[in-house]
Coordinates of C-alpha atoms and ligand atoms in Angstrom, one line a residue:
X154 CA 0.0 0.0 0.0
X155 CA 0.8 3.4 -0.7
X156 CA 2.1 5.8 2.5
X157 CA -0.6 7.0 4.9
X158 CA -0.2 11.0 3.5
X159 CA 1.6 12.9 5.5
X160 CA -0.4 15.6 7.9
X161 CA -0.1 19.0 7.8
X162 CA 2.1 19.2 10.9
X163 CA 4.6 16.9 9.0
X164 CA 4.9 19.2 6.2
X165 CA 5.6 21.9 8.5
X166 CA 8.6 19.8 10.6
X167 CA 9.8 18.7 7.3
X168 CA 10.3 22.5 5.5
X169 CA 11.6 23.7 8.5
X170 CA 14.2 21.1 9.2
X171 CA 15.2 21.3 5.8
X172 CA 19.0 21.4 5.1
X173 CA 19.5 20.1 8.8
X174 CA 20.5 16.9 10.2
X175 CA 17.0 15.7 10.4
X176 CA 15.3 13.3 7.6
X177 CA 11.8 13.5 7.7
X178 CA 10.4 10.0 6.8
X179 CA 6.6 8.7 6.6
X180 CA 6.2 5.7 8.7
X181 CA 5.3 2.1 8.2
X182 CA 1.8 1.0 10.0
X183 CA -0.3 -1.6 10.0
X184 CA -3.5 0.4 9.2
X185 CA -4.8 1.0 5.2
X186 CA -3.9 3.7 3.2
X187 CA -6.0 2.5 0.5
X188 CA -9.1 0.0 0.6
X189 CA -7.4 -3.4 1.1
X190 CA -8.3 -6.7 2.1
X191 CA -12.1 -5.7 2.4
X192 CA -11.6 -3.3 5.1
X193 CA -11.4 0.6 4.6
X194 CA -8.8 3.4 3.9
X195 CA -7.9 4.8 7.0
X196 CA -10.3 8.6 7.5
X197 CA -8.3 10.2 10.0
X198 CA -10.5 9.9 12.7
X199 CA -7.7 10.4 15.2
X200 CA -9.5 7.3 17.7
X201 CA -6.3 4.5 16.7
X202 CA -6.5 4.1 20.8
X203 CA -8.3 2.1 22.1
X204 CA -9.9 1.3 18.7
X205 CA -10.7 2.0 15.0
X206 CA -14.2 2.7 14.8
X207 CA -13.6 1.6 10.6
X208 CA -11.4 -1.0 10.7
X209 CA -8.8 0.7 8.5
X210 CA -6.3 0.0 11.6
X211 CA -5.3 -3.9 11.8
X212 CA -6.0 -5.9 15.1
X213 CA -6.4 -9.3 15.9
X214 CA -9.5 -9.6 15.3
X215 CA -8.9 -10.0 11.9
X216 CA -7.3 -13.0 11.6
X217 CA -9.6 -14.2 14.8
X218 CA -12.5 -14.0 12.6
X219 CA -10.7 -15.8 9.4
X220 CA -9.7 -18.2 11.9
X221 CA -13.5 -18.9 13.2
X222 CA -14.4 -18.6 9.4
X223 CA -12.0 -21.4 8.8
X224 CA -13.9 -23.7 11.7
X225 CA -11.7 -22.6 14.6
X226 CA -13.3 -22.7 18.0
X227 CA -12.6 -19.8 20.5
X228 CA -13.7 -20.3 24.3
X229 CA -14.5 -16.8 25.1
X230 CA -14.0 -15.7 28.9
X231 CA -11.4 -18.8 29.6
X232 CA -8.2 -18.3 30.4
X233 CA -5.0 -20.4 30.3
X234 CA -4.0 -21.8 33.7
X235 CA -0.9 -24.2 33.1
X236 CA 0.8 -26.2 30.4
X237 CA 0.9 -30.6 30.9
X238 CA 3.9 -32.0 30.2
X239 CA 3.8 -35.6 28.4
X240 CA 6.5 -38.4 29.2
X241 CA 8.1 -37.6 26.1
X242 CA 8.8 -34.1 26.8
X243 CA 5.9 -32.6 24.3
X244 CA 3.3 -30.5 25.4
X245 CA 0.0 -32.6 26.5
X246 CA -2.6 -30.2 27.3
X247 CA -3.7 -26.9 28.5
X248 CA -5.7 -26.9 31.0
X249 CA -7.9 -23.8 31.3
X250 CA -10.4 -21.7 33.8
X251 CA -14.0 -20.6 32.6
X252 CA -15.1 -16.7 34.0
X253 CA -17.4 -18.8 36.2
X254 CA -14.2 -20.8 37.8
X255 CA -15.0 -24.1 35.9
X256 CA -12.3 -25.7 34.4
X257 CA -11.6 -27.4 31.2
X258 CA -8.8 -29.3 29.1
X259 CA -7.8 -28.7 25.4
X260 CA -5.4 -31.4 23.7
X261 CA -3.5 -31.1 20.7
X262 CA -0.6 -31.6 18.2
X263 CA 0.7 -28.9 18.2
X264 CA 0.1 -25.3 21.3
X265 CA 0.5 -22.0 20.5
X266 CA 1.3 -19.3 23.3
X267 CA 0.9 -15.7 22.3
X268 CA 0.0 -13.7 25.2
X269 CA 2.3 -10.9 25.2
X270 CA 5.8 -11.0 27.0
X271 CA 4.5 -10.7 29.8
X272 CA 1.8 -13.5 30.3
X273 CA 3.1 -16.1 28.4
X274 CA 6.3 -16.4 30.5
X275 CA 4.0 -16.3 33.8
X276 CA 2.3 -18.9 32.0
X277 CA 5.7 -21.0 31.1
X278 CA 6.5 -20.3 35.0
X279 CA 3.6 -21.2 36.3
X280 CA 2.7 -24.7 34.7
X281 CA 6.0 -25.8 36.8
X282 CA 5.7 -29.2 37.7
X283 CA 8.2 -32.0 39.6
X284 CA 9.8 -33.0 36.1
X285 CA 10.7 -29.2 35.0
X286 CA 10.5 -26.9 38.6
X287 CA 11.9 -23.9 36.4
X288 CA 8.7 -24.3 34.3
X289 CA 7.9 -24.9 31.5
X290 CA 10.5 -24.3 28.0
X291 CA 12.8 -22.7 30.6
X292 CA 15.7 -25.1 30.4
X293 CA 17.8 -22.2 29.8
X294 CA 16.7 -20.1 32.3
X295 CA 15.8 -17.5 30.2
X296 CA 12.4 -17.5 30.4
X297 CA 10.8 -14.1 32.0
X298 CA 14.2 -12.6 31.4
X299 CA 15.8 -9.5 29.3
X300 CA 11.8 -7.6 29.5
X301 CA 12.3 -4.7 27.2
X302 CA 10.3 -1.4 26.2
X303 CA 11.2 1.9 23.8
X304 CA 11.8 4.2 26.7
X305 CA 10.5 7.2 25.4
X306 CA 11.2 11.0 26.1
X307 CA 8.8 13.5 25.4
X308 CA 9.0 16.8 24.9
X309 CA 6.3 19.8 23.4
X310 CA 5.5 22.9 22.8
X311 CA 3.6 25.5 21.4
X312 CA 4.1 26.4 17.7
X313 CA 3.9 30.0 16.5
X314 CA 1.2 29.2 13.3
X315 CA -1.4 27.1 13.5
X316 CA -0.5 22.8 13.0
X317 CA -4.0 21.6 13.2
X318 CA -3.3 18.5 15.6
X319 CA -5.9 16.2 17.0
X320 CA -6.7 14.5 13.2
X321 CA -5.1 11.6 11.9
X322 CA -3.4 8.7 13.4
X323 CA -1.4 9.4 16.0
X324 CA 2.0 9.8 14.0
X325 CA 2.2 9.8 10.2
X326 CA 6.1 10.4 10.1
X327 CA 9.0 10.1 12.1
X328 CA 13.1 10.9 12.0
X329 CA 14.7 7.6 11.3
X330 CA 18.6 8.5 10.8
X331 CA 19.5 8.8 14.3
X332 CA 19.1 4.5 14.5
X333 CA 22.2 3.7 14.1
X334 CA 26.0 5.0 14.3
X335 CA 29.3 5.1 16.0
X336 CA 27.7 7.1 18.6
X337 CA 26.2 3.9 19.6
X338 CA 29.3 2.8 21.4
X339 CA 27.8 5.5 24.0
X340 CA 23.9 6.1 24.3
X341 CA 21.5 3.6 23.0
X342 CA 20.2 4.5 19.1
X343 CA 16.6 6.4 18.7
X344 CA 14.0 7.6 16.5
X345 CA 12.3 10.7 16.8
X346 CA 7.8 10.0 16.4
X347 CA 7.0 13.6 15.0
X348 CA 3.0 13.1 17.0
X349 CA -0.3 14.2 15.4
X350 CA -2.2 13.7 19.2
X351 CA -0.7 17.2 20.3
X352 CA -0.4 17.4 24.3
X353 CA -2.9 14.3 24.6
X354 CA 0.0 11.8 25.7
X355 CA 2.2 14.1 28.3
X356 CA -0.8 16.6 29.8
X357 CA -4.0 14.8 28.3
X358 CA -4.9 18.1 26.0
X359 CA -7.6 18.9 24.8
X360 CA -9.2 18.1 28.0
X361 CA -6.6 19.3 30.4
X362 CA -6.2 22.8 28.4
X363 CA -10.0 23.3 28.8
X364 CA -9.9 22.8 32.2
X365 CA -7.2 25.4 32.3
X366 CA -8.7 27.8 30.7
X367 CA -12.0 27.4 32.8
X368 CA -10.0 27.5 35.7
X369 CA -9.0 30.9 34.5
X370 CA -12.8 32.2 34.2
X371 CA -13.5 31.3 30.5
X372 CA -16.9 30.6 29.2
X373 CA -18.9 30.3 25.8
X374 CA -17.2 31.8 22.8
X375 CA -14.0 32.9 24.7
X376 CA -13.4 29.4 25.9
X377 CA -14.3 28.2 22.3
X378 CA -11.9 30.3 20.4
X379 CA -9.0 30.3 23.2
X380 CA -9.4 26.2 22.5
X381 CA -9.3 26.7 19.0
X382 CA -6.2 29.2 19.0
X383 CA -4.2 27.5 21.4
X384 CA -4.7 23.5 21.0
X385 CA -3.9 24.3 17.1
X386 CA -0.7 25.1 18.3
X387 CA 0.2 21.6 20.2
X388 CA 3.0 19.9 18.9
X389 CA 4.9 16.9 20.3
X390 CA 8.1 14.8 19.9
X391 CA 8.9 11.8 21.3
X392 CA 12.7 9.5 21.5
X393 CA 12.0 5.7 21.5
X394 CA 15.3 4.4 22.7
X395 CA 16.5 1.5 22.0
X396 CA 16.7 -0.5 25.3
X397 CA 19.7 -3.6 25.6
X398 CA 18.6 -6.7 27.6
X399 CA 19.2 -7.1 30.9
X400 CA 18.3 -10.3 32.5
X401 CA 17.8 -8.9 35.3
X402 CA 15.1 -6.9 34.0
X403 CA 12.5 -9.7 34.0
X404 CA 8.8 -11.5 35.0
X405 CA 9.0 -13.6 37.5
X406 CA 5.9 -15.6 39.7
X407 CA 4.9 -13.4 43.0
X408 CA 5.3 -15.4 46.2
X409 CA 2.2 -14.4 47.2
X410 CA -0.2 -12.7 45.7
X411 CA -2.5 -15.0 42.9
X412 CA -5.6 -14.5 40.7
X413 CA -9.1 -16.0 41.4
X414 CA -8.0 -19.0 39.2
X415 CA -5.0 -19.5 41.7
X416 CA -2.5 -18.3 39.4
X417 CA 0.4 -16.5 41.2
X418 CA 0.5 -13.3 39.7
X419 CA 3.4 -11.5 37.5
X420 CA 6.1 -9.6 39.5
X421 CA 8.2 -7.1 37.6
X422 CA 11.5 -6.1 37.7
X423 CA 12.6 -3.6 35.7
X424 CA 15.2 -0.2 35.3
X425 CA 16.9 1.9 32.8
X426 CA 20.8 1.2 32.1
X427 CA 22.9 4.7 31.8
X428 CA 23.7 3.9 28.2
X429 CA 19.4 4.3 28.3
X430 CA 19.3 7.4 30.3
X431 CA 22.2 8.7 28.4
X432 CA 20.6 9.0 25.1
X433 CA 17.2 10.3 27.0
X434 CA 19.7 13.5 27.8
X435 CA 20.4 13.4 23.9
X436 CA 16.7 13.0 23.0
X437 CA 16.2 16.2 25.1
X438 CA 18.7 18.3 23.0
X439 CA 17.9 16.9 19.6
X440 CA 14.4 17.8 20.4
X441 CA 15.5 21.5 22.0
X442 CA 17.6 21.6 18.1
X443 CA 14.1 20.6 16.3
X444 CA 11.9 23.6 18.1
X445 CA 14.6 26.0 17.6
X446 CA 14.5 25.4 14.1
X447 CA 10.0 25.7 14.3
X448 CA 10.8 29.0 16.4
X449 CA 8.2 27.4 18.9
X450 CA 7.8 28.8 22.6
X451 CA 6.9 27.0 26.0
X452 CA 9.5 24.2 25.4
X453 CA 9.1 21.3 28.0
X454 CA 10.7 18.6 28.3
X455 CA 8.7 15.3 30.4
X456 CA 11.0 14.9 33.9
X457 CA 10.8 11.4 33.7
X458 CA 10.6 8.2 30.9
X459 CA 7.2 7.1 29.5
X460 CA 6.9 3.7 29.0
X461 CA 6.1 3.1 24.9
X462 CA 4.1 -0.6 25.9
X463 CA 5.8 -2.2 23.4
X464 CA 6.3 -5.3 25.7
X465 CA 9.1 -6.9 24.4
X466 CA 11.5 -9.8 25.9
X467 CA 11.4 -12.8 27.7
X468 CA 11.1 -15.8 25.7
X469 CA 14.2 -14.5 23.5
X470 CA 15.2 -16.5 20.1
X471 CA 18.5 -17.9 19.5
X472 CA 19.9 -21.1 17.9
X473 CA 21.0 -22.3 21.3
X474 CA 18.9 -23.8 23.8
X475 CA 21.3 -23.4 26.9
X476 CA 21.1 -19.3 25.9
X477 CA 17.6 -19.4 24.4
X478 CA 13.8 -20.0 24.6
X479 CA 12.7 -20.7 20.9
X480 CA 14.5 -21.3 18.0
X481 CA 14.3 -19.2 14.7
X482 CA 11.0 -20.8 14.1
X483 CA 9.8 -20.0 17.6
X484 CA 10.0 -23.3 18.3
X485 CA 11.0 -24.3 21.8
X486 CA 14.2 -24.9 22.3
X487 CA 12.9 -28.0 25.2
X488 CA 9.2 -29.0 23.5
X489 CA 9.0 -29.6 19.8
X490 CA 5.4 -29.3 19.7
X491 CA 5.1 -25.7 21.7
X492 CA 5.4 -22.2 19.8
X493 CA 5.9 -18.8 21.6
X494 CA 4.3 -16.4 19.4
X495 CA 4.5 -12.4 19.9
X496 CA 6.9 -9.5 21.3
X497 CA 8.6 -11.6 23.7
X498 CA 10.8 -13.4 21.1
X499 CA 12.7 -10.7 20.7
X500 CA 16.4 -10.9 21.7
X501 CA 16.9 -7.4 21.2
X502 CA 14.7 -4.4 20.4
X503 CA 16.2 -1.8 17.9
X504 CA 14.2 1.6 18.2
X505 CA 11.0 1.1 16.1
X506 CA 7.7 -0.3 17.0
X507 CA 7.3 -4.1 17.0
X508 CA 4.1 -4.8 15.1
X509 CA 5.3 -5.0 11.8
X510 CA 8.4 -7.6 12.9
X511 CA 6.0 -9.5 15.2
X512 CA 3.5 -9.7 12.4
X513 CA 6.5 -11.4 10.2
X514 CA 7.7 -13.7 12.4
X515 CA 4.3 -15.4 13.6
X516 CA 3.7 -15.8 9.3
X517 CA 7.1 -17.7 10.0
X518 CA 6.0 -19.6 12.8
X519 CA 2.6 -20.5 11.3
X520 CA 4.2 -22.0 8.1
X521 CA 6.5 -23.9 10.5
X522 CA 3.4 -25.1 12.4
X523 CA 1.6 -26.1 9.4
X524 CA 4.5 -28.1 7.9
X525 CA 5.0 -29.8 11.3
X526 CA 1.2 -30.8 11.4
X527 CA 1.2 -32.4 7.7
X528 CA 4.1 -33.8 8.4
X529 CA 2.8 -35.5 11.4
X530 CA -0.5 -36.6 9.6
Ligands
SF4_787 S1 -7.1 7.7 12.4 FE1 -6.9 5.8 13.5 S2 -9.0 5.4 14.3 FE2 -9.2 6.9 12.6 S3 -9.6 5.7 10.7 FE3 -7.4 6.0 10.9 S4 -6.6 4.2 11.9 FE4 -8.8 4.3 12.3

């Protein structure tokens, strides 16, 4: 598909940073630019989160309903509870809890885990058992280990002509040729989001500037029009930095504390490494060099990381299994007929979002799955 068209706020960051350091790029998404696959071209309803009202923006859903087409079977309101373990080191069953604490059983060929990095290794933990106390697909102790995010820094302002934010999906383009270089010997690489959502993310504008301005007396028209002038002015840059793995940044099972299906619950360790908060401090001036160059006022810079939720870790891929959780394939390294499908395969993060990579790799794993199966029939 062709690029999502850039906004008019991109146009404006991409004349004025014209001749400068900065490339200006559109971004890669996994939401239409065009009619495609019977869903529609993206409007610029500016609602991506926590949903697309048209479709034009992919989520599961659409390969849940081409999987239910296709005579899958989903169990709505169940959730996963622990892996069995045959004799022969496969995966048995999964054993399951209904909303209404019932429990059932599913048995297969082959089991597919893809709950996000940081369920599916409390699920791998949790279904330990006297053959494999370290849990399940953990014989290399990696499982739950090396979480990882895209730190972010954000910084905004207030632009001195109108850039008509609030439309759109939230970003359109980005600065991508700060990913790489020697400087990476130092600070952690980054990419620059260039945002359409104004102040929403670090203040929650528009809300929070109309509750300013009626905490300053405004009413009616004058609110209306000090709305207009002002949030048109929003801009807002963000730094995802590329974050190394750490095992000691990691899920692990709580001692204590469990769910109503008994489960122990997910603890969470997790901090920033200097080369991290080093290239944070860089974000900051890169961004100060960006609105210098917009001539924009009220400058600020957030005191503290924002987490970008782009869970990433803790099942990590490698070809060995005494480093590793899955193979290339996202195979277990320990149980031939178990996948780990999603962000957590990732052994290391680089600086842009995941969807697209994670999208790529599970077409990988489900070719790998079907060839397994026919081979098996
Ligand atoms: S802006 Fe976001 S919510 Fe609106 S149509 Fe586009 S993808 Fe969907």
């Amino acid at each position: 598909m062709p690029p999502i068209p850039p906004t008019w706020l991109d146009k404006v960051v991409t004349r004025a940073l014209e001749g400068s350091r900065f490339e200006v790029r559109s971004t890669p998404q996994a939401r239409n630019s065009v009619f495609h696959d019977q869903r529609p071209a993206c409007c610029g309803s500016a609602s991506c989160i926590p949903i697309c009202p048209v479709g034009a923006k992919y989520d599961a859903n659409v390969h849940l309903n081409r999987a239910v087409t296709a005579g899958a079977t989903v169990l709505p309101r169940a959730t996963a509870v622990k892996l069995e373990l045959s004799p022969d080191g496969k995966i048995a069953a999964v054993h399951f809890r209904r909303w209404d604490l019932t429990e059932g059983i599913v048995k297969a060929k082959v089991f597919v885990v893809a709950c996000n990095a940081i369920e599916t290794p409390r699920l791998l933990l949790a279904s330990r058992s006297a053959a494999l106390p370290q849990g399940v697909a953990n014989r290399s102790d990696q499982v739950g280990r090396n979480l990882m995010d895209h730190p972010v820094q954000l910084s905004w302002a207030l632009t001195n002509e109108p850039v008509y934010p609030y439309r759109g999906p939230l970003s359109t383009s980005g600065i991508e040729n700060l990913r790489d270089g020697e400087f990476r010997k130092e600070r952690s690489a980054l990419r620059i989001e260039i945002g359409n959502d104004g102040w929403s993310w670090p203040v929650g504008a528009p809300v929070s500037t109309a509750a300013d301005f009626a905490a300053q007396g405004l009413r009616g028209k004058a609110m209306a029009s000090a709305l207009a002038e002002n949030t048109s002015r929003h801009i807002r840059l963000a730094s995802l930095t590329e974050q190394e793995p750490d095992p000691e940044n990691r899920v692990s099972l709580d001692a204590d504390e469990h769910d109503m299906y008994g489960v122990p619950l997910p603890r969470i360790q997790y901090r920033l490494s200097d080369y991290v908060t080093d290239a944070m401090a860089w974000a900051r001036e890169l961004h100060t060099a960006i609105f210098t160059r917009l001539q924009v006022t009220q400058i600020q810079h957030a005191p503290e990381f924002f987490g970008a939720g782009h869970i990433l870790g803790t099942t990590r891929m490698g070809a060995s299994a005494e480093s590793s959780v899955v193979d290339p394939q996202l195979r277990s390294h320990d149980h031939p007929n178990l996948f780990l499908v999603g962000g957590g395969v990732f052994p290391t993060v680089g600086t842009a979002n995941p969807t697209l990579t994670i999208a790529a790799l599970s077409l990988r794993a489900a070719a790998e799955v079907q060839r397994q199966l026919r081979d098996e029939a």
